[in-house]
Amino acid sequence: MNEKIRTVIFTVVVTAVFVFMVSGVNALLNDKIVANRTIARQKVILKLFGFYQSDNKWPDALIPQLFASATAKVSLPEAPALECYRHSVGADKFFVIAFSGQGFWDNISGFIALDLDQGKIGGLEFTQHGETPGLGGRISEPEFRARFKDKPINSIRSDGLRLKIVAEGSATKPDEVDGITGATGTSNAVEKIINNTITSFIRLNEGGKQ
Amino acid sequence: MSAGPVKGVAALKRMLWEENPVIGQILGICSALAVTNLVKNTLVMCLGLIFTLMMSCFTVSLLRNVIPRQVRMIIQVLVIAAYVIVIKIILDAYLPEISNELGPYVGLIITNCIVMGRTEGYAMNNKPGDAILDGIGAGIGYSLVLLPIAMIREPLGLGTFFGMQLLPPDWTKWNMMVIAPSGFFALATYIWIVRAFKAGEGKR
């Protein structure tokens, strides 16, 4: 009996000590981790505005400053929670909007740039997804994301979509985008998310309020 | 595999060659396949494993006389998991990009059989000083297998080395080398070559 109690006490004490150690380290470094995540998001947004390119990288320390001076947050009265940005100077209707939706496995989220002056997509970036590596996971490759660039957003197809994802290599019309072979689930999910995001943003911004 | 009376530097040395955890005991294969397509990730993974092994072996060895036998495995996993989470937090704070690329693999050090193998097989029965050396040895032994494989996979698969362009830009990339199956081939070939060497050594 005595031995059993000792075992329980020992386990509890050791667990407590290690929990304390891990939470201590976490508490010490949490601010830095949060800052890193913010910088990573800001980088993605700056990339969509064309400020941050692979051949023109800014050091991480300057990112928050650049972000604050180059972009301005847009608040839409009907959707105050929607994360949306535009250039801080000029009145061009180029918006970067956060999106999120159910993917094949996990949530897919990211940012899309919409150029309302020209009526086309300015760019697409994913910040988080859990798609199958090598198949659906290819959505985060630059080559796939580039397929959406300059696609028209204002016309609605006969099937109700703005952009249709079709079998890889078979996109011929401007409102068609090549999907990923072997990742139909992911392709369909991305199609739904992108179409919903564009439609809801155009509706929120009806008549060019912003 | 009995721990035996191996002490001190000998405990470290035998892990590098004679009882190398990957070649001799075929442990830690999962991570060996997963991270070896980039030299940088492999290096971080190896350092993480060496740190985990060193700290867990030391801690378990310190506690070896007071751990009740029934719960020794639970305590070992607890110790290992705590150190791995600390590594993950430190990576998130100071090397966020690498942490992102390694994804779940840092967390999976917890389940790397090498760590538990060394704590249960050696640290539970030996003094802290010897246990540290044994842990470091096993970690370096693991790195001695992973790094050469990464040094072959990254240039062939991506044409780069440590992220820098190594082969001419018109090099046809072997996509095969980037994905996990090539890790099987590279690892198997490596073990084959090393074992052939070892066999020759025995005959001498």
CSV table of C-alpha atoms in Angstrom, one decimal:
chain,number,residue,atom,x,y,z
A,1,MET,CA,0.0,0.0,0.0
A,2,ASN,CA,2.8,2.3,1.0
A,3,GLU,CA,4.6,1.6,-2.2
A,4,LYS,CA,1.5,2.4,-4.3
A,5,ILE,CA,1.1,5.8,-2.6
A,6,ARG,CA,4.7,6.5,-3.2
A,7,THR,CA,4.3,5.7,-6.9
A,8,VAL,CA,1.4,8.0,-7.2
A,9,ILE,CA,3.0,10.9,-5.4
A,10,PHE,CA,6.2,10.5,-7.4
A,11,THR,CA,4.3,10.6,-10.7
A,12,VAL,CA,2.4,13.6,-9.7
A,13,VAL,CA,5.5,15.5,-8.5
A,14,VAL,CA,7.5,14.7,-11.6
A,15,THR,CA,4.6,15.7,-13.8
A,16,ALA,CA,4.2,19.0,-12.0
A,17,VAL,CA,7.9,19.8,-12.2
A,18,PHE,CA,8.0,19.3,-16.0
A,19,VAL,CA,4.7,21.0,-16.6
A,20,PHE,CA,6.1,24.0,-14.7
A,21,MET,CA,9.3,23.9,-16.8
A,22,VAL,CA,7.4,23.7,-20.1
A,23,SER,CA,4.9,26.4,-19.3
A,24,GLY,CA,7.8,28.6,-18.0
A,25,VAL,CA,9.6,28.4,-21.3
A,26,ASN,CA,6.4,29.0,-23.2
A,27,ALA,CA,5.5,32.1,-21.1
A,28,LEU,CA,9.0,33.5,-21.6
A,29,LEU,CA,9.0,33.1,-25.4
A,30,ASN,CA,5.3,33.5,-26.2
A,31,ASP,CA,5.6,37.2,-27.1
A,32,LYS,CA,8.3,36.4,-29.6
A,33,ILE,CA,6.3,33.5,-31.1
A,34,VAL,CA,3.2,35.7,-31.5
A,35,ALA,CA,5.4,38.5,-33.1
A,36,ASN,CA,6.8,35.9,-35.6
A,37,ARG,CA,3.3,34.8,-36.6
A,38,THR,CA,2.2,38.4,-37.1
A,39,ILE,CA,5.3,39.1,-39.3
A,40,ALA,CA,4.7,35.9,-41.3
A,41,ARG,CA,1.1,37.1,-42.0
A,42,GLN,CA,2.2,40.6,-42.8
A,43,LYS,CA,4.8,39.3,-45.3
A,44,VAL,CA,2.1,37.4,-47.1
A,45,ILE,CA,-0.1,40.5,-47.4
A,46,LEU,CA,2.9,42.6,-48.5
A,47,LYS,CA,3.7,40.0,-51.1
A,48,LEU,CA,0.2,40.3,-52.6
A,49,PHE,CA,0.6,44.1,-52.8
A,50,GLY,CA,3.9,43.5,-54.6
A,51,PHE,CA,6.1,44.9,-52.0
A,52,TYR,CA,7.8,41.8,-50.9
A,53,GLN,CA,9.3,39.5,-53.6
A,54,SER,CA,11.7,36.7,-53.5
A,55,ASP,CA,14.3,38.8,-55.3
A,56,ASN,CA,13.6,41.8,-53.1
A,57,LYS,CA,13.4,40.6,-49.5
A,58,TRP,CA,13.1,42.9,-46.5
A,59,PRO,CA,14.6,41.9,-43.2
A,60,ASP,CA,12.1,40.7,-40.7
A,61,ALA,CA,12.8,43.6,-38.4
A,62,LEU,CA,11.5,46.1,-40.9
A,63,ILE,CA,8.3,44.2,-41.9
A,64,PRO,CA,5.9,45.7,-39.2
A,65,GLN,CA,7.1,49.2,-40.2
A,66,LEU,CA,6.7,48.6,-43.9
A,67,PHE,CA,3.4,47.0,-43.3
A,68,ALA,CA,2.1,50.0,-41.3
A,69,SER,CA,3.3,52.5,-43.8
A,70,ALA,CA,2.3,50.7,-47.1
A,71,THR,CA,-1.1,49.3,-46.2
A,72,ALA,CA,-4.3,50.5,-44.7
A,73,LYS,CA,-6.9,48.4,-43.0
A,74,VAL,CA,-10.3,48.6,-44.7
A,75,SER,CA,-13.3,48.1,-42.4
A,76,LEU,CA,-16.5,47.1,-44.1
A,77,PRO,CA,-19.5,48.1,-41.9
A,78,GLU,CA,-21.5,44.9,-42.8
A,79,ALA,CA,-18.6,42.6,-42.0
A,80,PRO,CA,-16.4,44.2,-39.3
A,81,ALA,CA,-14.5,41.0,-38.6
A,82,LEU,CA,-13.3,40.6,-42.2
A,83,GLU,CA,-9.6,41.2,-42.6
A,84,CYS,CA,-9.2,43.5,-45.6
A,85,TYR,CA,-6.4,45.8,-46.7
A,86,ARG,CA,-5.6,48.4,-49.4
A,87,HIS,CA,-2.7,50.6,-50.4
A,88,SER,CA,-2.3,53.4,-47.8
A,89,VAL,CA,-1.8,56.0,-50.6
A,90,GLY,CA,-3.9,56.4,-53.8
A,91,ALA,CA,-7.5,55.5,-54.3
A,92,ASP,CA,-7.0,52.3,-56.5
A,93,LYS,CA,-9.5,49.6,-55.8
A,94,PHE,CA,-6.9,46.9,-55.1
A,95,PHE,CA,-7.9,44.9,-52.0
A,96,VAL,CA,-6.2,42.1,-50.1
A,97,ILE,CA,-8.8,40.0,-48.3
A,98,ALA,CA,-8.4,37.1,-45.8
A,99,PHE,CA,-10.3,34.0,-46.6
A,100,SER,CA,-10.9,30.7,-44.9
A,101,GLY,CA,-13.0,27.6,-45.6
A,102,GLN,CA,-13.2,23.9,-45.3
A,103,GLY,CA,-10.6,22.0,-47.4
A,104,PHE,CA,-10.5,18.3,-48.2
A,105,TRP,CA,-9.0,17.5,-44.8
A,106,ASP,CA,-8.5,20.7,-42.8
A,107,ASN,CA,-9.3,24.3,-42.9
A,108,ILE,CA,-7.7,26.2,-45.8
A,109,SER,CA,-7.0,29.9,-45.2
A,110,GLY,CA,-5.0,32.6,-46.9
A,111,PHE,CA,-5.3,35.9,-48.6
A,112,ILE,CA,-6.5,36.9,-52.1
A,113,ALA,CA,-5.8,40.1,-53.9
A,114,LEU,CA,-8.7,41.5,-55.9
A,115,ASP,CA,-8.2,44.3,-58.4
A,116,LEU,CA,-11.6,45.8,-58.8
A,117,ASP,CA,-10.4,48.5,-61.2
A,118,GLN,CA,-9.5,45.9,-63.7
A,119,GLY,CA,-12.0,43.3,-62.5
A,120,LYS,CA,-9.4,40.6,-62.0
A,121,ILE,CA,-7.5,38.6,-59.4
A,122,GLY,CA,-4.2,40.2,-58.3
A,123,GLY,CA,-2.8,37.2,-56.6
A,124,LEU,CA,-3.4,34.3,-54.1
A,125,GLU,CA,-1.5,33.1,-51.1
A,126,PHE,CA,-2.3,30.3,-48.7
A,127,THR,CA,-1.2,30.7,-45.0
A,128,GLN,CA,-2.6,27.4,-43.7
A,129,HIS,CA,-3.8,24.1,-45.1
A,130,GLY,CA,-3.6,20.4,-44.2
A,131,GLU,CA,-4.0,18.9,-47.7
A,132,THR,CA,-2.2,15.7,-48.7
A,133,PRO,CA,1.5,16.5,-49.3
A,134,GLY,CA,2.3,16.0,-53.0
A,135,LEU,CA,-1.3,16.0,-54.1
A,136,GLY,CA,-3.7,18.6,-52.6
A,137,GLY,CA,-0.7,20.1,-50.8
A,138,ARG,CA,0.5,21.4,-54.2
A,139,ILE,CA,-2.0,24.3,-53.8
A,140,SER,CA,0.7,26.2,-51.9
A,141,GLU,CA,3.2,25.9,-54.8
A,142,PRO,CA,3.8,29.2,-56.7
A,143,GLU,CA,3.0,27.5,-60.0
A,144,PHE,CA,-0.5,26.6,-58.8
A,145,ARG,CA,-1.2,30.0,-57.2
A,146,ALA,CA,-0.1,31.7,-60.4
A,147,ARG,CA,-3.0,30.0,-62.2
A,148,PHE,CA,-5.4,32.3,-60.5
A,149,LYS,CA,-3.6,35.5,-61.3
A,150,ASP,CA,-5.4,37.9,-63.7
A,151,LYS,CA,-8.5,35.8,-63.8
A,152,PRO,CA,-11.7,37.8,-64.4
A,153,ILE,CA,-14.0,38.2,-61.3
A,154,ASN,CA,-17.0,40.2,-62.6
A,155,SER,CA,-18.6,37.8,-65.0
A,156,ILE,CA,-20.9,35.0,-63.8
A,157,ARG,CA,-20.9,31.7,-65.7
A,158,SER,CA,-24.0,29.8,-66.6
A,159,ASP,CA,-23.4,27.4,-63.7
A,160,GLY,CA,-23.4,30.3,-61.2
A,161,LEU,CA,-19.7,30.3,-60.6
A,162,ARG,CA,-17.3,33.1,-61.3
A,163,LEU,CA,-14.3,30.8,-61.8
A,164,LYS,CA,-14.5,27.1,-62.6
A,165,ILE,CA,-11.7,24.7,-61.7
A,166,VAL,CA,-11.4,22.2,-64.5
A,167,ALA,CA,-9.3,19.1,-65.1
A,168,GLU,CA,-5.6,19.9,-65.1
A,169,GLY,CA,-4.4,21.1,-68.5
A,170,SER,CA,-7.9,21.6,-69.9
A,171,ALA,CA,-8.5,25.3,-69.0
A,172,THR,CA,-9.2,27.1,-72.3
A,173,LYS,CA,-11.6,29.9,-71.4
A,174,PRO,CA,-10.6,32.9,-69.3
A,175,ASP,CA,-13.0,31.9,-66.5
A,176,GLU,CA,-11.5,28.4,-66.2
A,177,VAL,CA,-8.6,27.5,-64.0
A,178,ASP,CA,-6.6,24.2,-64.1
A,179,GLY,CA,-7.2,22.0,-61.1
A,180,ILE,CA,-4.8,19.4,-59.6
A,181,THR,CA,-4.9,15.9,-60.9
A,182,GLY,CA,-5.3,13.4,-58.1
A,183,ALA,CA,-6.7,16.1,-55.7
A,184,THR,CA,-10.3,16.6,-56.9
A,185,GLY,CA,-11.5,17.1,-53.4
A,186,THR,CA,-9.0,19.9,-52.8
A,187,SER,CA,-9.6,21.5,-56.2
A,188,ASN,CA,-13.4,21.6,-55.5
A,189,ALA,CA,-12.8,23.0,-52.0
A,190,VAL,CA,-10.6,25.7,-53.4
A,191,GLU,CA,-13.1,26.5,-56.1
A,192,LYS,CA,-15.8,26.9,-53.6
A,193,ILE,CA,-13.7,29.0,-51.2
A,194,ILE,CA,-12.4,31.4,-53.9
A,195,ASN,CA,-15.9,31.8,-55.5
A,196,ASN,CA,-17.5,32.5,-52.2
A,197,THR,CA,-14.8,35.0,-51.1
A,198,ILE,CA,-15.1,36.9,-54.4
A,199,THR,CA,-18.9,37.0,-54.4
A,200,SER,CA,-19.2,38.0,-50.7
A,201,PHE,CA,-16.6,40.7,-51.1
A,202,ILE,CA,-18.2,42.2,-54.2
A,203,ARG,CA,-21.6,42.2,-52.5
A,204,LEU,CA,-20.1,43.8,-49.4
A,205,ASN,CA,-18.4,46.4,-51.5
A,206,GLU,CA,-21.5,47.0,-53.7
A,207,GLY,CA,-21.4,50.2,-55.7
A,208,GLY,CA,-17.7,50.7,-54.9
A,209,LYS,CA,-18.2,52.0,-51.4
A,210,GLN,CA,-14.6,51.6,-50.6
B,1,MET,CA,20.9,-5.5,-26.6
B,2,SER,CA,22.4,-5.5,-23.1
B,3,ALA,CA,23.7,-2.2,-21.8
B,4,GLY,CA,26.7,-4.0,-20.3
B,5,PRO,CA,29.5,-2.3,-18.3
B,6,VAL,CA,30.3,0.2,-21.1
B,7,LYS,CA,31.3,3.5,-19.4
B,8,GLY,CA,32.5,6.9,-20.3
B,9,VAL,CA,33.8,7.8,-23.7
B,10,ALA,CA,33.5,4.2,-24.8
B,11,ALA,CA,29.7,4.5,-24.4
B,12,LEU,CA,29.7,7.5,-26.7
B,13,LYS,CA,32.1,5.9,-29.3
B,14,ARG,CA,30.3,2.6,-29.7
B,15,MET,CA,27.1,4.5,-30.7
B,16,LEU,CA,28.9,6.1,-33.7
B,17,TRP,CA,29.9,2.9,-35.4
B,18,GLU,CA,29.5,-0.5,-33.7
B,19,GLU,CA,26.0,0.1,-32.3
B,20,ASN,CA,24.9,3.0,-34.4
B,21,PRO,CA,21.2,3.3,-33.7
B,22,VAL,CA,20.1,3.6,-37.3
B,23,ILE,CA,22.5,1.2,-39.0
B,24,GLY,CA,22.8,-1.4,-36.2
B,25,GLN,CA,19.4,-1.2,-34.6
B,26,ILE,CA,17.3,0.2,-37.5
B,27,LEU,CA,15.7,2.8,-35.1
B,28,GLY,CA,14.5,6.3,-36.0
B,29,ILE,CA,13.8,5.4,-39.6
B,30,CYS,CA,10.6,7.4,-39.9
B,31,SER,CA,12.3,10.7,-39.3
B,32,ALA,CA,15.3,9.6,-41.3
B,33,LEU,CA,13.0,9.4,-44.4
B,34,ALA,CA,11.0,12.4,-43.7
B,35,VAL,CA,13.4,15.3,-43.2
B,36,THR,CA,16.4,14.3,-45.3
B,37,ASN,CA,15.4,16.1,-48.5
B,38,LEU,CA,17.0,19.4,-47.2
B,39,VAL,CA,20.3,19.6,-45.5
B,40,LYS,CA,19.3,22.5,-43.3
B,41,ASN,CA,16.2,20.8,-41.9
B,42,THR,CA,18.2,17.6,-41.3
B,43,LEU,CA,20.8,19.5,-39.4
B,44,VAL,CA,18.1,21.2,-37.2
B,45,MET,CA,16.5,17.8,-36.6
B,46,CYS,CA,19.8,16.2,-35.7
B,47,LEU,CA,20.6,19.0,-33.2
B,48,GLY,CA,17.1,18.6,-31.7
B,49,LEU,CA,17.6,14.9,-31.3
B,50,ILE,CA,21.0,15.2,-29.8
B,51,PHE,CA,19.7,17.8,-27.3
B,52,THR,CA,16.7,15.7,-26.4
B,53,LEU,CA,18.8,12.5,-26.0
B,54,MET,CA,21.4,14.3,-23.9
B,55,MET,CA,18.8,15.9,-21.6
B,56,SER,CA,16.5,13.0,-21.3
B,57,CYS,CA,19.2,10.5,-20.6
B,58,PHE,CA,20.7,12.8,-18.0
B,59,THR,CA,17.3,13.4,-16.3
B,60,VAL,CA,16.3,9.7,-16.4
B,61,SER,CA,19.7,8.7,-15.0
B,62,LEU,CA,19.4,11.1,-12.2
B,63,LEU,CA,16.0,9.8,-11.3
B,64,ARG,CA,16.9,6.1,-11.9
B,65,ASN,CA,17.1,5.1,-8.3
B,66,VAL,CA,13.8,6.8,-7.2
B,67,ILE,CA,11.6,5.9,-10.2
B,68,PRO,CA,9.1,3.2,-9.1
B,69,ARG,CA,9.4,0.3,-11.6
B,70,GLN,CA,5.8,0.2,-12.6
B,71,VAL,CA,5.8,3.8,-13.9
B,72,ARG,CA,9.3,4.1,-15.3
B,73,MET,CA,8.2,4.1,-19.0
B,74,ILE,CA,5.6,6.8,-18.3
B,75,ILE,CA,8.2,8.9,-16.5
B,76,GLN,CA,10.6,8.5,-19.4
B,77,VAL,CA,8.0,9.5,-22.0
B,78,LEU,CA,7.1,12.5,-19.8
B,79,VAL,CA,10.7,13.6,-19.6
B,80,ILE,CA,11.3,13.2,-23.3
B,81,ALA,CA,8.0,15.0,-24.2
B,82,ALA,CA,8.8,17.9,-22.0
B,83,TYR,CA,12.2,18.5,-23.6
B,84,VAL,CA,10.9,18.1,-27.1
B,85,ILE,CA,8.1,20.7,-26.5
B,86,VAL,CA,10.8,23.0,-25.2
B,87,ILE,CA,12.7,22.6,-28.4
B,88,LYS,CA,9.6,23.2,-30.4
B,89,ILE,CA,8.9,26.4,-28.5
B,90,ILE,CA,12.5,27.6,-29.0
B,91,LEU,CA,12.3,26.9,-32.7
B,92,ASP,CA,9.0,28.7,-33.0
B,93,ALA,CA,10.6,31.7,-31.3
B,94,TYR,CA,14.0,31.9,-33.0
B,95,LEU,CA,13.8,29.9,-36.3
B,96,PRO,CA,10.1,30.2,-37.3
B,97,GLU,CA,10.7,29.3,-41.0
B,98,ILE,CA,12.5,26.1,-40.2
B,99,SER,CA,10.0,25.2,-37.6
B,100,ASN,CA,7.3,25.7,-40.2
B,101,GLU,CA,9.1,23.5,-42.7
B,102,LEU,CA,9.8,20.7,-40.2
B,103,GLY,CA,6.1,20.8,-39.3
B,104,PRO,CA,5.1,17.9,-37.1
B,105,TYR,CA,8.5,16.2,-37.3
B,106,VAL,CA,10.0,18.1,-34.3
B,107,GLY,CA,7.1,16.9,-32.1
B,108,LEU,CA,7.7,13.4,-33.5
B,109,ILE,CA,11.1,13.3,-31.8
B,110,ILE,CA,9.0,12.2,-28.8
B,111,THR,CA,8.2,9.0,-30.5
B,112,ASN,CA,11.6,8.5,-32.0
B,113,CYS,CA,12.5,5.0,-30.7
B,114,ILE,CA,16.1,6.0,-30.3
B,115,VAL,CA,15.4,8.3,-27.4
B,116,MET,CA,13.3,5.8,-25.4
B,117,GLY,CA,15.7,3.0,-26.4
B,118,ARG,CA,18.6,4.8,-24.8
B,119,THR,CA,16.7,6.0,-21.7
B,120,GLU,CA,15.3,2.5,-21.0
B,121,GLY,CA,18.3,0.5,-22.2
B,122,TYR,CA,21.1,2.6,-20.7
B,123,ALA,CA,20.2,5.6,-18.6
B,124,MET,CA,18.0,3.6,-16.3
B,125,ASN,CA,21.1,1.5,-15.2
B,126,ASN,CA,24.0,3.9,-15.4
B,127,LYS,CA,25.4,7.1,-13.8
B,128,PRO,CA,24.3,10.5,-15.2
B,129,GLY,CA,27.8,11.3,-16.7
B,130,ASP,CA,27.8,8.0,-18.7
B,131,ALA,CA,24.2,8.5,-19.7
B,132,ILE,CA,24.9,11.9,-21.2
B,133,LEU,CA,27.8,10.6,-23.2
B,134,ASP,CA,25.7,7.6,-24.4
B,135,GLY,CA,22.9,10.0,-25.4
B,136,ILE,CA,25.2,12.3,-27.3
B,137,GLY,CA,26.8,9.3,-29.0
B,138,ALA,CA,23.4,8.0,-30.1
B,139,GLY,CA,22.5,11.5,-31.4
B,140,ILE,CA,25.7,11.9,-33.3
B,141,GLY,CA,25.4,8.3,-34.6
B,142,TYR,CA,21.9,9.2,-36.0
B,143,SER,CA,23.3,12.4,-37.5
B,144,LEU,CA,26.2,10.5,-39.2
B,145,VAL,CA,23.5,8.6,-41.1
B,146,LEU,CA,21.1,11.4,-41.8
B,147,LEU,CA,23.5,14.1,-42.9
B,148,PRO,CA,25.2,12.2,-45.7
B,149,ILE,CA,21.8,11.1,-47.0
B,150,ALA,CA,20.5,14.7,-47.0
B,151,MET,CA,23.7,15.7,-48.8
B,152,ILE,CA,22.9,13.3,-51.6
B,153,ARG,CA,19.2,13.9,-51.7
B,154,GLU,CA,19.1,17.7,-51.7
B,155,PRO,CA,21.6,18.3,-54.6
B,156,LEU,CA,20.1,15.6,-56.8
B,157,GLY,CA,16.5,16.5,-56.0
B,158,LEU,CA,16.6,20.3,-56.0
B,159,GLY,CA,20.1,21.1,-57.4
B,160,THR,CA,20.9,23.0,-54.2
B,161,PHE,CA,23.0,22.5,-51.1
B,162,PHE,CA,22.1,24.1,-47.8
B,163,GLY,CA,19.7,26.3,-49.9
B,164,MET,CA,22.5,27.5,-52.2
B,165,GLN,CA,22.6,26.7,-55.9
B,166,LEU,CA,25.2,23.9,-56.3
B,167,LEU,CA,24.5,22.3,-59.6
B,168,PRO,CA,24.0,24.3,-62.8
B,169,PRO,CA,20.5,25.8,-63.1
B,170,ASP,CA,19.8,23.7,-66.2
B,171,TRP,CA,20.3,20.6,-64.0
B,172,THR,CA,17.3,18.2,-64.5
B,173,LYS,CA,15.9,17.9,-61.0
B,174,TRP,CA,15.2,14.3,-59.8
B,175,ASN,CA,11.8,14.9,-58.3
B,176,MET,CA,12.0,11.4,-56.9
B,177,MET,CA,14.8,12.5,-54.6
B,178,VAL,CA,12.6,15.1,-52.9
B,179,ILE,CA,9.8,12.7,-51.9
B,180,ALA,CA,9.9,10.1,-49.2
B,181,PRO,CA,10.4,6.9,-51.2
B,182,SER,CA,13.9,8.0,-52.3
B,183,GLY,CA,14.7,8.2,-48.6
B,184,PHE,CA,14.1,4.4,-48.4
B,185,PHE,CA,16.5,3.8,-51.3
B,186,ALA,CA,19.2,6.2,-50.0
B,187,LEU,CA,19.0,4.8,-46.5
B,188,ALA,CA,19.0,1.2,-47.7
B,189,THR,CA,21.9,1.8,-49.9
B,190,TYR,CA,23.8,3.6,-47.1
B,191,ILE,CA,23.1,0.7,-44.7
B,192,TRP,CA,24.2,-1.8,-47.3
B,193,ILE,CA,27.5,-0.1,-47.9
B,194,VAL,CA,28.2,0.4,-44.2
B,195,ARG,CA,27.4,-3.2,-43.4
B,196,ALA,CA,29.6,-4.4,-46.2
B,197,PHE,CA,32.4,-2.4,-44.6
B,198,LYS,CA,31.6,-3.8,-41.2
B,199,ALA,CA,31.6,-7.3,-42.5
B,200,GLY,CA,35.1,-6.8,-44.0
B,201,GLU,CA,36.2,-5.3,-40.7
B,202,GLY,CA,35.2,-8.5,-38.9
B,203,LYS,CA,37.2,-10.7,-41.2
B,204,ARG,CA,40.5,-8.9,-40.6
